[in-house]
Every structure is written in structure tokens, then in C-alpha cells.
Amino acid sequence: MNIESADVIRLIEQFLKEHNLHSTLEALQTETGISLNTVDNTVSFKDDIVKGNWDAVLASVEQAHVPQAKRIDLYEQIITELADLHDISPARALLRQTEPMELMRTAQPDRYLRLEQMLSRTSFDSARTSQHAARNESRRLKIAEQLLVEVSTAPASRLLTLLGHSIKWQQLQGLLSSNVPYDLFFGRAQMVAPAEDKAPCKLLTTIKFPKKQCPNSLAFSPDGAYLATGSADGFIELWNPTTGKIADELKYQADGALMMMEEAVTALAFCNNGEMICSGAKDGKLKVWKPKTGSCVKRFPAAHSQGVTCLAFSRDHSQILSGGHDNVLRIHGLKSAKMLKELRGHSASVTSAIFSEEMSKIISTSDDGTVRIWDASTTNCIHTVVPDADKHGLSAPATHSALVIPSSPSEFVVCTKSPSIYILAMDGSVRKSITVDKKSCNEFLTAAITPQGKHILAVSDMSILHCIDITSGNVDIVANKIPNNDVIGMACHPVLNIAAFFSNDRRVPIWTA
């Protein structure tokens, strides 16, 4: 279907008319040569003419492009009726100060002179006025018929209605989220101003899972519109993170046709534009999905020989980095759906893996207590770090939760199964070591970075949330305990001070500042 530009202009003209932007409407009609020529209601318009409600009639005609000959007839009739009513001042104003009458004076001087003489009379014959009343009724009907040919009616607010239908259709197709304000001009979700970094400290909402089902992984979409969860029964679901309700504007979720793996979903990751989500499972398989439609676009049936523990997309969305319980990291190509590279060196399960900001390096953590920094091109391990090796010796605690710091991309955070968190440089040097009191932490279980990269949020084995200032190293303890016991993982909202947590108790509490 082709959309005519003239129709678009008329939609804009109607919008201008309805919002009383009459000067702009007139300028647009003049410049484009396309007139709106509509009235709110043709029945009411005809009724106003027949009853002589001239103020309403003139207002409608002024906003429509009616041929001048018909406008002259209309104005002549109004002036004649005003003269019969001895209402001379407004009649003279219409005769001498309006465009149609000026055209009559130039083109039809005799006709114009008759009107001037009518208004110049000093006495009025009541009998003649009665005769004119009967004639006026037939002339009004004739004028109404002439003008109705020139105008039409259209439903009110057509432009806004059509835009609303378009947005609703895109929401039903899963192309837009109903949870996020939409910037109609730019055709994208409105950019939410980042909040000042604060630690989430109170419950916002809770996602509750049915019996025999519990979350095993979660991730926020890059725009923050959705929180994705992967559960023990293989289902992947998208939720509204502020209400804790299923995102049923996604048609496939409303229909119950959920994204699904054959085994428990143990890892999730969105690409940075949010158009794909990768899921990893307990059986070592990977699948890549379109979260807007729920369709699976790629499968990696043998990504790992054991369960997948972590996932990350490359910045250009062409590759997926995965780690597993088989102690191996692998890079998979999205176009080929094949493994491209393999990184071996860890002697225990890989617990987290990320690309560096410029994509030249890969950082991984492991239950073997090491942090490894790899060359992404050659897959060579260029640095192996055991944080505080002198203190722990051969019994170094497991490392986990490698996190790039947005405000300092040359550094990254690593947690350990101890009360210590480390900030490392890409050359493997430890820039900062932060150890908290054992009254609140025997070991850290999971961690995340706040949206602006100013704080590390880390959960201890006592279900206490610690907020660590990355610059100063100061530690604040959130007064409220996370209701889950033995928190397994967490994620921070990309823009707002919101964090989600999961454990084996079938709940995902979502906290806010």
C-alpha cells in the first residue's frame, strides 16, 4: 500500500486545526496547495447554515478552501440577512473588510453597489423583511447544498489515532515494550536519565515461580525494559522489572509459547542492542533467540561437554564467549554456528568470562582460584593471577564475578569465595584489594557493578548486600538483608538503581534504592 504525501499533509492539517494553530494551518495550506476542506460534522454544518448560525458557518468556511464564487454567495446572503435585521455595523464590516467582498467589488461592481445601497437605506419596510424571510430559507438551503459539495468530514484526531494503532501493533508483535516510554520522533525507547549511583536497599517487587521450578540464571536487557530469567525446567521468560509481572505484550509469552531449553538454563546474556539473547544449559547446549518474537535463530548443540556457566556477546554481536564446568572457554561464531576458538588452561570450572572493552582480551575466573587474561586473537593466556597468593598459598579461594568497570575500562573487578574483592588491571596487576569484616561476610557469593560504575554490589554468605566505592574502597552495608538464603547470582539494571537476586527458593526479589 502506497501512502500519498497529500494524505499525510491533510493529517497534519487536521492536527493543526484541532489544536487551534490556525496561522500555521493557513501557511501549510498555502505553501502546499493542499487544503483540508473538512468540517467536524457535515450534518451540523448544514444545520448551522439552514438555521442561520453564521458565526459557526464562517469559522468552518474560513478553515476550508471553498471556491471564491461560493464564498461570495455566502457572504452576500449573510449581509442581506443582517440588513433585514437592521444590524448594519456588522453587515458593513463584512462588506468592506473581507476578502470575498473585495473580490466582488472588483469583479462585479454592480452587485457590490446594490449591497452598499441596501445598507445605506435610512428606512426599512417590515413587509419587505417578511418577504425576504421566506426567500432566505430557500437560499440557505441552496447555499448549504453548494458548500457541502466542497467539504467533507473525517474522524477526529486521525494522526494520533493512526500513530497509536501503529505503536499498539508493534507492541503486540513484540517489537516495542509497553514498559518503557517511547520516543515517537526518534522511533526508540526514551533514554532514561541515569540515576545517581546508590545501593538498592528495599524491596520493589518479587517474581515468584511455581513449585518444582526455580530460577537458575537472570539478565537485564540493555535498555532495562526486561529482566530475563532461566529456570530449572528449561524455560526462559521475560518480566517487567518494576512490577514483577510477565511481559505479556510479547505475543509468544501471552500465548504460552515460551523460549525453552531441554535442560536447566544455567546462563543468560543479551547482546548490547538487546535484539538477541543467548541461553546456556546444564547439558552444555547453547541457543540464540530473538527476544521480541521468541524465535530461535542459532543452535550450538555441543558447545560444552558439561554445563554452561557463563556467556558474553562480542561488541559487534558476531561471536559468543562461553565457559563451562568442563574447565574450557570457547568462542562461537553466530554466522557459522560453529566453535571458532578454544581457550584451555583452567583446572576447574570456569565461573565467569568477559571480553575487555576493546575486545582484544578475555578475562576468566575459575574454581581453581585463578584469574586468567587471554589474547582474544591468539587464545594465548598472557597473564595468570592468583589474588593474594602469598596469603592463601595453594588453597586459594575460587574466583568469580569478573566485571568490567564502565568508568575505567582498563580495569576489572574480581570476587573470591572469601571476604575480599580485587580490582585488577589488564596487565594482571592488582590495583586494589578490599576486604570486609567477617561479621558481615565469610565469603562473597556474587557481585555486580552499579549503572554508572561507581560501586560494586556484592552479596555475602550471610545474605548481606555490601556497597563498595570503587574509588575510595569504602564499604557500606545495606541494613536490610536479602530474603533469599544462599544467593546464587544477581544482576544490576543498566540505568536505574535496581538489582535482582536469585537462589533456589523459587523467588527473585527485585530491590530499588
Coordinates of C-alpha atoms in Angstrom, one line a residue:
M1 CA 0.0 0.0 0.0
N2 CA 1.4 3.4 -1.0
I3 CA 0.8 6.3 1.3
E4 CA 0.2 9.6 -0.6
S5 CA 2.1 12.6 0.7
A6 CA -1.1 14.7 0.3
D7 CA -2.8 12.4 2.8
V8 CA 0.0 12.9 5.3
I9 CA -0.3 16.7 4.9
R10 CA -4.1 16.5 5.5
L11 CA -3.5 14.5 8.7
I12 CA -1.1 17.3 9.9
E13 CA -3.6 20.0 8.8
Q14 CA -6.3 18.3 10.9
F15 CA -4.0 18.2 13.9
L16 CA -3.3 21.9 13.5
K17 CA -6.9 22.7 13.2
E18 CA -7.9 20.7 16.2
H19 CA -5.2 22.4 18.3
N20 CA -6.2 25.9 17.2
L21 CA -2.9 26.5 15.3
H22 CA -4.8 28.4 12.6
S23 CA -1.9 30.6 11.3
T24 CA 0.3 27.5 10.9
L25 CA -2.6 25.7 9.2
E26 CA -3.1 28.5 6.7
A27 CA 0.6 28.7 6.0
L28 CA 0.8 25.0 5.3
Q29 CA -2.3 25.0 3.1
T30 CA -0.9 28.0 1.1
E31 CA 2.6 26.5 0.7
T32 CA 1.5 23.0 -0.3
G33 CA -1.7 23.9 -2.2
I34 CA -3.4 21.1 -0.3
S35 CA -6.4 22.1 1.7
L36 CA -8.1 20.2 4.5
N37 CA -11.7 21.0 3.4
T38 CA -13.2 19.2 6.4
V39 CA -15.8 20.1 9.0
D40 CA -16.3 18.4 12.2
N41 CA -19.8 17.2 11.2
T42 CA -21.5 17.7 7.8
V43 CA -25.0 17.4 9.3
S44 CA -24.3 20.0 11.9
F45 CA -22.6 22.2 9.3
K46 CA -25.7 22.1 7.1
D47 CA -28.0 22.6 10.1
D48 CA -26.0 25.8 11.0
I49 CA -26.4 27.2 7.5
V50 CA -30.2 26.4 7.4
K51 CA -30.7 28.0 10.8
G52 CA -28.5 31.0 10.1
N53 CA -25.9 30.3 12.7
W54 CA -23.4 32.3 10.7
D55 CA -20.6 32.6 13.3
A56 CA -20.2 28.8 13.3
V57 CA -20.6 28.7 9.5
L58 CA -17.9 31.3 8.9
A59 CA -15.5 29.7 11.3
S60 CA -15.8 26.4 9.4
V61 CA -15.6 28.0 5.9
E62 CA -12.5 30.1 6.9
Q63 CA -10.6 26.9 7.6
A64 CA -11.7 25.2 4.4
H65 CA -10.7 26.2 0.9
V66 CA -14.1 26.9 -0.7
P67 CA -14.2 28.4 -4.2
Q68 CA -14.4 32.2 -4.1
A69 CA -17.7 32.3 -6.0
K70 CA -19.4 30.2 -3.4
R71 CA -17.8 32.2 -0.6
I72 CA -19.2 35.4 -2.2
D73 CA -22.7 33.9 -2.3
L74 CA -22.4 33.0 1.3
Y75 CA -21.2 36.4 2.4
E76 CA -23.8 38.2 0.3
Q77 CA -26.6 36.1 2.0
I78 CA -25.3 36.9 5.5
I79 CA -25.0 40.7 4.7
T80 CA -28.6 40.7 3.3
E81 CA -30.0 39.0 6.4
L82 CA -28.1 41.3 8.7
A83 CA -29.6 44.3 6.7
D84 CA -33.1 42.8 7.1
L85 CA -32.5 42.7 10.9
H86 CA -31.3 46.3 10.8
D87 CA -27.9 45.1 12.1
I88 CA -25.9 47.5 9.9
S89 CA -22.5 47.7 11.6
P90 CA -21.5 44.0 11.3
A91 CA -23.0 43.9 7.8
R92 CA -20.8 46.9 6.7
A93 CA -17.8 45.2 8.3
L94 CA -18.4 42.1 6.3
L95 CA -18.9 44.1 3.1
R96 CA -15.9 46.4 3.4
Q97 CA -13.3 44.3 5.3
T98 CA -13.5 40.8 3.9
E99 CA -11.7 39.2 1.0
P100 CA -14.7 37.7 -0.8
M101 CA -16.5 41.1 -0.8
E102 CA -13.3 42.8 -2.0
L103 CA -13.3 40.4 -4.9
M104 CA -16.9 41.1 -5.6
R105 CA -16.2 44.9 -5.7
T106 CA -13.5 44.3 -8.3
A107 CA -15.1 41.7 -10.5
Q108 CA -18.8 42.5 -10.0
P109 CA -19.1 46.2 -9.1
D110 CA -22.9 46.5 -9.8
R111 CA -23.6 43.6 -7.5
Y112 CA -21.4 45.2 -4.8
L113 CA -23.1 48.6 -5.3
R114 CA -26.6 47.0 -4.7
L115 CA -25.3 45.8 -1.3
E116 CA -23.9 49.2 -0.4
Q117 CA -27.2 50.9 -1.3
M118 CA -29.1 48.3 0.8
L119 CA -27.0 49.2 3.8
S120 CA -27.4 52.9 3.1
R121 CA -31.2 53.0 3.4
T122 CA -32.5 55.1 6.3
S123 CA -35.9 53.4 6.5
F124 CA -36.8 49.7 6.4
D125 CA -40.1 48.2 5.1
S126 CA -41.3 45.5 7.6
A127 CA -43.4 43.9 4.8
R128 CA -40.3 43.5 2.6
T129 CA -38.4 42.0 5.5
S130 CA -41.2 39.3 5.9
Q131 CA -41.0 38.5 2.2
H132 CA -37.2 38.2 2.5
A133 CA -37.6 35.7 5.4
A134 CA -39.3 33.2 3.2
R135 CA -36.8 33.8 0.4
N136 CA -33.9 33.4 2.9
E137 CA -34.9 29.9 3.8
S138 CA -34.7 28.6 0.2
R139 CA -31.4 30.5 -0.4
R140 CA -29.9 29.0 2.8
L141 CA -30.8 25.5 1.5
K142 CA -29.2 26.3 -1.8
I143 CA -26.0 27.6 -0.2
A144 CA -25.8 24.6 2.1
E145 CA -26.0 22.2 -0.9
Q146 CA -23.3 24.2 -2.7
L147 CA -20.9 24.2 0.3
L148 CA -21.5 20.5 1.2
V149 CA -20.0 19.6 -2.2
E150 CA -16.8 21.3 -1.2
V151 CA -16.3 19.9 2.3
S152 CA -16.2 16.5 3.9
T153 CA -15.8 15.1 7.4
A154 CA -13.2 12.8 8.9
P155 CA -13.0 11.1 12.4
A156 CA -11.3 13.3 14.9
S157 CA -7.6 13.0 15.8
R158 CA -6.7 10.8 12.9
L159 CA -3.0 11.5 13.1
L160 CA -2.8 10.5 16.8
T161 CA -5.2 7.5 16.3
L162 CA -3.0 6.1 13.4
L163 CA 0.2 6.6 15.4
G164 CA -1.4 4.9 18.4
H165 CA -2.5 1.9 16.2
S166 CA 1.0 1.6 14.8
I167 CA 2.6 1.5 18.3
K168 CA 0.0 -0.9 19.6
W169 CA 0.7 -3.3 16.6
Q170 CA 4.4 -3.1 17.3
Q171 CA 3.8 -3.9 20.9
L172 CA 1.6 -6.9 20.0
Q173 CA 4.4 -8.1 17.7
G174 CA 6.9 -7.8 20.4
L175 CA 8.8 -5.0 18.5
L176 CA 8.2 -2.5 21.3
S177 CA 8.0 -2.8 25.1
S178 CA 4.9 -1.3 26.8
N179 CA 7.0 -0.9 30.0
V180 CA 9.3 1.8 28.7
P181 CA 8.4 5.3 27.5
Y182 CA 8.6 5.5 23.7
D183 CA 10.2 8.4 21.8
L184 CA 7.9 8.7 18.8
F185 CA 10.2 11.1 16.9
F186 CA 13.3 9.0 17.1
G187 CA 11.5 5.7 16.9
R188 CA 13.0 4.2 20.0
A189 CA 12.6 3.8 23.7
Q190 CA 13.1 7.1 25.6
M191 CA 16.5 7.4 27.1
V192 CA 16.1 7.4 30.8
A193 CA 18.5 9.7 32.6
P194 CA 20.9 7.6 34.7
A195 CA 20.2 7.9 38.4
E196 CA 22.9 8.8 40.8
D197 CA 24.6 5.6 41.8
K198 CA 23.0 4.3 45.1
A199 CA 22.8 0.9 46.6
P200 CA 19.4 -0.8 46.3
C201 CA 18.1 -1.1 49.9
K202 CA 14.4 -2.0 49.8
L203 CA 12.2 -4.5 48.1
L204 CA 10.5 -3.2 44.9
T205 CA 8.7 -6.4 43.9
T206 CA 9.2 -10.2 43.8
I207 CA 8.9 -12.6 40.9
K208 CA 7.5 -15.9 42.2
F209 CA 8.0 -19.2 40.5
P210 CA 5.6 -22.2 40.8
K211 CA 6.5 -25.4 42.6
K212 CA 9.2 -27.6 41.0
Q213 CA 10.5 -24.5 39.2
C214 CA 13.3 -22.2 40.4
P215 CA 15.5 -19.6 38.7
N216 CA 19.0 -20.7 37.7
S217 CA 20.1 -17.5 35.8
L218 CA 19.0 -14.0 35.1
A219 CA 20.0 -10.9 33.0
F220 CA 18.6 -7.4 32.3
S221 CA 18.1 -6.3 28.7
P222 CA 20.4 -3.4 27.8
D223 CA 17.6 -0.9 27.8
G224 CA 16.3 -2.1 31.1
A225 CA 12.8 -2.9 29.8
Y226 CA 13.0 -6.6 30.6
L227 CA 14.5 -9.0 33.2
A228 CA 15.1 -12.4 31.7
T229 CA 15.2 -15.5 33.9
G230 CA 16.2 -19.0 33.0
S231 CA 14.7 -21.7 35.2
A232 CA 15.4 -25.3 36.2
D233 CA 12.7 -26.7 33.9
G234 CA 14.3 -25.0 30.9
F235 CA 12.0 -22.1 30.4
I236 CA 13.3 -18.6 29.5
E237 CA 10.9 -15.8 30.5
L238 CA 11.0 -12.0 30.2
W239 CA 9.5 -9.9 33.0
N240 CA 8.7 -6.3 33.7
P241 CA 11.4 -5.5 36.3
T242 CA 9.4 -2.8 38.0
T243 CA 6.2 -4.8 38.5
G244 CA 7.5 -8.4 38.6
K245 CA 4.8 -9.4 36.1
I246 CA 5.4 -11.5 33.0
A247 CA 5.8 -9.3 29.9
D248 CA 2.6 -10.4 28.2
E249 CA 2.9 -7.7 25.5
L250 CA 5.2 -10.2 23.8
K251 CA 2.7 -12.2 21.9
Y252 CA 4.5 -15.5 22.2
Q253 CA 4.6 -15.2 26.0
A254 CA 1.0 -14.2 26.2
D255 CA 0.2 -17.4 24.1
G256 CA 2.4 -19.5 26.4
A257 CA 4.9 -20.4 23.7
L258 CA 8.0 -19.7 25.8
M259 CA 11.6 -19.9 24.8
M260 CA 12.9 -23.2 26.1
M261 CA 16.0 -25.4 26.6
E262 CA 15.9 -29.1 27.1
E263 CA 17.7 -28.9 30.4
A264 CA 18.0 -26.3 33.2
V265 CA 19.0 -22.8 31.9
T266 CA 22.3 -22.0 33.7
A267 CA 23.4 -18.9 31.9
L268 CA 21.9 -15.9 30.0
A269 CA 23.3 -12.9 28.2
F270 CA 21.9 -10.2 26.0
C271 CA 23.8 -8.7 23.1
N272 CA 24.3 -4.9 23.6
N273 CA 21.4 -3.8 21.4
G274 CA 19.0 -6.2 23.0
E275 CA 18.0 -7.9 19.8
M276 CA 19.4 -11.3 20.8
I277 CA 19.6 -13.3 23.9
C278 CA 21.8 -16.4 24.4
S279 CA 20.9 -19.2 26.8
G280 CA 23.2 -21.9 28.0
A281 CA 22.0 -25.1 29.7
K282 CA 23.1 -27.8 32.1
D283 CA 23.6 -30.2 29.1
G284 CA 26.2 -27.9 27.5
K285 CA 24.0 -26.6 24.7
L286 CA 23.6 -23.0 23.6
K287 CA 20.7 -21.4 21.8
V288 CA 20.4 -17.8 20.5
W289 CA 16.9 -16.2 20.4
K290 CA 15.1 -13.1 19.2
P291 CA 13.5 -11.9 22.5
K292 CA 10.9 -9.8 20.6
T293 CA 9.5 -12.8 18.8
G294 CA 10.7 -15.8 20.8
S295 CA 12.2 -17.5 17.8
C296 CA 15.4 -19.5 18.0
V297 CA 17.9 -18.2 15.4
K298 CA 21.0 -20.4 16.2
R299 CA 21.8 -23.6 18.0
F300 CA 25.1 -24.9 19.3
P301 CA 24.2 -28.5 20.3
A302 CA 27.7 -29.4 21.7
A303 CA 29.1 -26.1 23.0
H304 CA 30.4 -27.8 26.1
S305 CA 30.7 -31.3 27.3
Q306 CA 29.3 -30.3 30.7
G307 CA 27.0 -27.5 31.9
V308 CA 27.4 -23.9 30.7
T309 CA 28.3 -21.5 33.5
C310 CA 28.7 -18.1 31.8
L311 CA 28.1 -16.3 28.5
A312 CA 29.0 -13.0 26.8
F313 CA 28.4 -11.5 23.4
S314 CA 31.1 -9.7 21.5
R315 CA 30.5 -6.0 20.9
D316 CA 29.6 -6.5 17.2
H317 CA 27.3 -9.4 18.1
S318 CA 29.2 -11.7 15.8
Q319 CA 30.6 -14.0 18.5
I320 CA 29.6 -15.6 21.8
L321 CA 32.0 -16.4 24.6
S322 CA 31.1 -19.3 26.8
G323 CA 32.6 -21.0 29.8
G324 CA 31.6 -24.3 31.4
H325 CA 32.0 -27.0 34.0
D326 CA 34.4 -28.7 31.6
N327 CA 37.0 -26.1 32.5
V328 CA 37.1 -24.7 29.0
L329 CA 36.2 -21.3 27.4
R330 CA 35.0 -21.3 23.8
I331 CA 34.2 -18.6 21.2
H332 CA 31.4 -19.4 18.8
G333 CA 30.5 -17.7 15.5
L334 CA 27.0 -16.6 15.0
K335 CA 27.1 -16.8 11.2
S336 CA 28.7 -20.2 11.0
A337 CA 27.0 -21.6 14.2
K338 CA 30.4 -23.3 14.9
M339 CA 33.1 -23.1 17.5
L340 CA 35.8 -20.7 16.3
K341 CA 38.3 -20.8 19.2
E342 CA 39.0 -22.7 22.4
L343 CA 40.8 -21.4 25.5
R344 CA 42.3 -24.1 27.8
G345 CA 44.2 -23.6 31.0
H346 CA 41.8 -23.7 33.9
S347 CA 41.9 -26.8 36.1
A348 CA 38.4 -26.4 37.4
S349 CA 35.0 -25.0 36.3
V350 CA 35.0 -21.6 34.7
T351 CA 32.8 -19.3 36.8
S352 CA 32.7 -16.1 34.7
A353 CA 34.1 -14.8 31.4
I354 CA 34.0 -11.4 29.8
F355 CA 35.5 -9.5 26.8
S356 CA 37.6 -6.4 27.6
E357 CA 36.1 -3.1 26.4
E358 CA 38.2 -3.0 23.2
M359 CA 37.6 -6.8 22.5
S360 CA 41.3 -7.6 22.4
K361 CA 41.4 -9.6 25.7
I362 CA 39.2 -12.1 27.5
I363 CA 39.1 -12.3 31.3
S364 CA 38.0 -15.5 33.0
T365 CA 37.7 -16.7 36.6
S366 CA 37.5 -20.2 37.9
D367 CA 37.0 -22.5 40.9
D368 CA 40.8 -23.2 40.6
G369 CA 41.4 -19.8 42.3
T370 CA 43.0 -18.1 39.3
V371 CA 42.1 -15.2 37.1
R372 CA 43.3 -15.6 33.5
I373 CA 43.8 -12.9 30.9
W374 CA 43.8 -14.2 27.4
D375 CA 44.7 -12.7 24.0
A376 CA 41.4 -12.9 22.1
S377 CA 43.1 -13.3 18.7
T378 CA 45.6 -16.0 19.5
T379 CA 43.8 -17.5 22.5
N380 CA 47.1 -17.5 24.4
C381 CA 46.9 -17.0 28.1
I382 CA 49.1 -13.8 28.7
H383 CA 48.6 -13.5 32.5
T384 CA 47.6 -15.8 35.3
V385 CA 46.8 -14.1 38.6
V386 CA 46.1 -15.7 42.0
P387 CA 44.9 -12.8 44.1
D388 CA 46.7 -12.6 47.4
A389 CA 48.7 -15.7 46.6
D390 CA 51.1 -15.0 49.4
K391 CA 48.2 -15.1 51.9
H392 CA 46.4 -18.2 50.6
G393 CA 49.2 -20.3 49.2
L394 CA 48.0 -23.4 47.5
S395 CA 44.5 -23.1 48.9
A396 CA 43.5 -20.0 47.0
P397 CA 39.7 -19.5 47.1
A398 CA 37.6 -19.8 44.0
T399 CA 37.4 -16.6 41.9
H400 CA 34.1 -15.5 40.3
S401 CA 32.1 -12.4 39.0
A402 CA 34.6 -10.8 36.7
L403 CA 33.2 -7.4 35.9
V404 CA 34.4 -4.6 33.6
I405 CA 34.2 -1.2 35.2
P406 CA 32.3 1.2 32.9
S407 CA 34.1 4.3 34.3
S408 CA 37.5 2.7 33.9
P409 CA 37.5 0.1 31.1
S410 CA 41.2 -0.7 31.6
E411 CA 40.4 -2.2 34.9
F412 CA 38.1 -5.0 36.1
V413 CA 36.7 -6.4 39.3
V414 CA 37.1 -10.0 40.6
C415 CA 35.4 -11.5 43.6
T416 CA 36.6 -14.5 45.5
K417 CA 35.0 -17.1 47.8
S418 CA 36.5 -15.1 50.7
P419 CA 35.8 -11.6 52.3
S420 CA 38.0 -10.0 49.6
I421 CA 37.3 -8.3 46.3
Y422 CA 40.0 -7.1 43.9
I423 CA 40.4 -4.5 41.2
L424 CA 42.9 -5.7 38.6
A425 CA 44.5 -4.0 35.5
M426 CA 44.6 -5.7 32.1
D427 CA 48.3 -6.4 32.7
G428 CA 47.4 -8.7 35.6
S429 CA 48.5 -6.3 38.4
V430 CA 46.3 -5.9 41.5
R431 CA 45.3 -2.2 41.7
K432 CA 43.2 -2.5 44.9
S433 CA 42.3 -5.1 47.4
I434 CA 39.2 -4.6 49.5
T435 CA 38.5 -6.9 52.5
V436 CA 35.3 -6.6 54.6
D437 CA 34.7 -7.6 58.2
K438 CA 33.9 -11.2 58.8
K439 CA 31.0 -10.2 60.9
S440 CA 29.1 -9.5 57.7
C441 CA 30.9 -11.8 55.3
N442 CA 32.8 -15.1 55.4
E443 CA 32.8 -15.2 51.6
F444 CA 31.2 -13.3 48.7
L445 CA 28.7 -15.3 46.6
T446 CA 28.0 -12.9 43.7
A447 CA 28.6 -9.3 42.6
A448 CA 27.6 -6.7 40.1
I449 CA 28.5 -3.2 39.1
T450 CA 26.1 -0.2 39.5
P451 CA 24.9 1.5 36.3
Q452 CA 27.5 4.4 36.4
G453 CA 30.3 2.1 37.5
K454 CA 30.9 3.9 40.8
H455 CA 30.1 1.0 43.2
I456 CA 30.4 -2.8 43.4
L457 CA 27.4 -4.5 44.9
A458 CA 28.4 -7.8 46.5
V459 CA 26.3 -10.3 48.4
S460 CA 27.9 -12.4 51.2
D461 CA 27.0 -15.8 52.5
M462 CA 25.1 -14.1 55.3
S463 CA 22.7 -12.6 52.7
I464 CA 24.1 -9.1 53.4
L465 CA 24.5 -6.7 50.5
H466 CA 27.7 -4.7 50.5
C467 CA 28.2 -1.5 48.6
I468 CA 31.8 -0.8 47.8
D469 CA 33.0 2.5 46.5
I470 CA 35.4 1.7 43.6
T471 CA 37.5 4.9 44.0
S472 CA 37.9 5.0 47.8
G473 CA 37.3 1.4 48.7
N474 CA 34.9 2.4 51.4
V475 CA 32.3 -0.3 52.3
D476 CA 28.7 0.4 53.2
I477 CA 26.4 -2.4 54.5
V478 CA 22.8 -2.3 53.5
A479 CA 20.7 -2.6 56.6
N480 CA 18.1 -4.9 55.2
K481 CA 19.1 -8.5 54.5
I482 CA 18.2 -10.1 51.2
P483 CA 15.3 -12.5 52.0
N484 CA 16.9 -15.3 49.9
N485 CA 19.2 -17.8 51.6
D486 CA 22.4 -18.7 49.8
V487 CA 22.0 -16.2 46.9
I488 CA 23.4 -17.8 43.7
G489 CA 23.5 -14.8 41.4
M490 CA 22.5 -11.2 40.8
A491 CA 22.2 -8.5 38.1
C492 CA 22.0 -4.7 38.1
H493 CA 19.7 -2.7 36.0
P494 CA 21.6 -0.9 33.2
V495 CA 20.2 2.6 34.1
L496 CA 18.3 2.6 37.4
N497 CA 19.3 1.7 40.9
I498 CA 17.6 -1.7 40.7
A499 CA 19.1 -5.1 41.4
A500 CA 17.6 -8.6 41.1
F501 CA 18.8 -11.7 43.0
F502 CA 18.1 -15.4 42.8
S503 CA 18.6 -18.5 44.8
N504 CA 17.0 -22.0 45.0
D505 CA 13.9 -20.8 46.9
R506 CA 11.7 -20.1 43.8
R507 CA 11.8 -16.3 44.2
V508 CA 13.5 -13.4 42.5
P509 CA 13.4 -10.3 44.8
I510 CA 14.0 -7.1 43.0
W511 CA 15.4 -4.2 45.1
T512 CA 15.5 -0.5 44.5
A513 CA 17.3 2.4 46.1

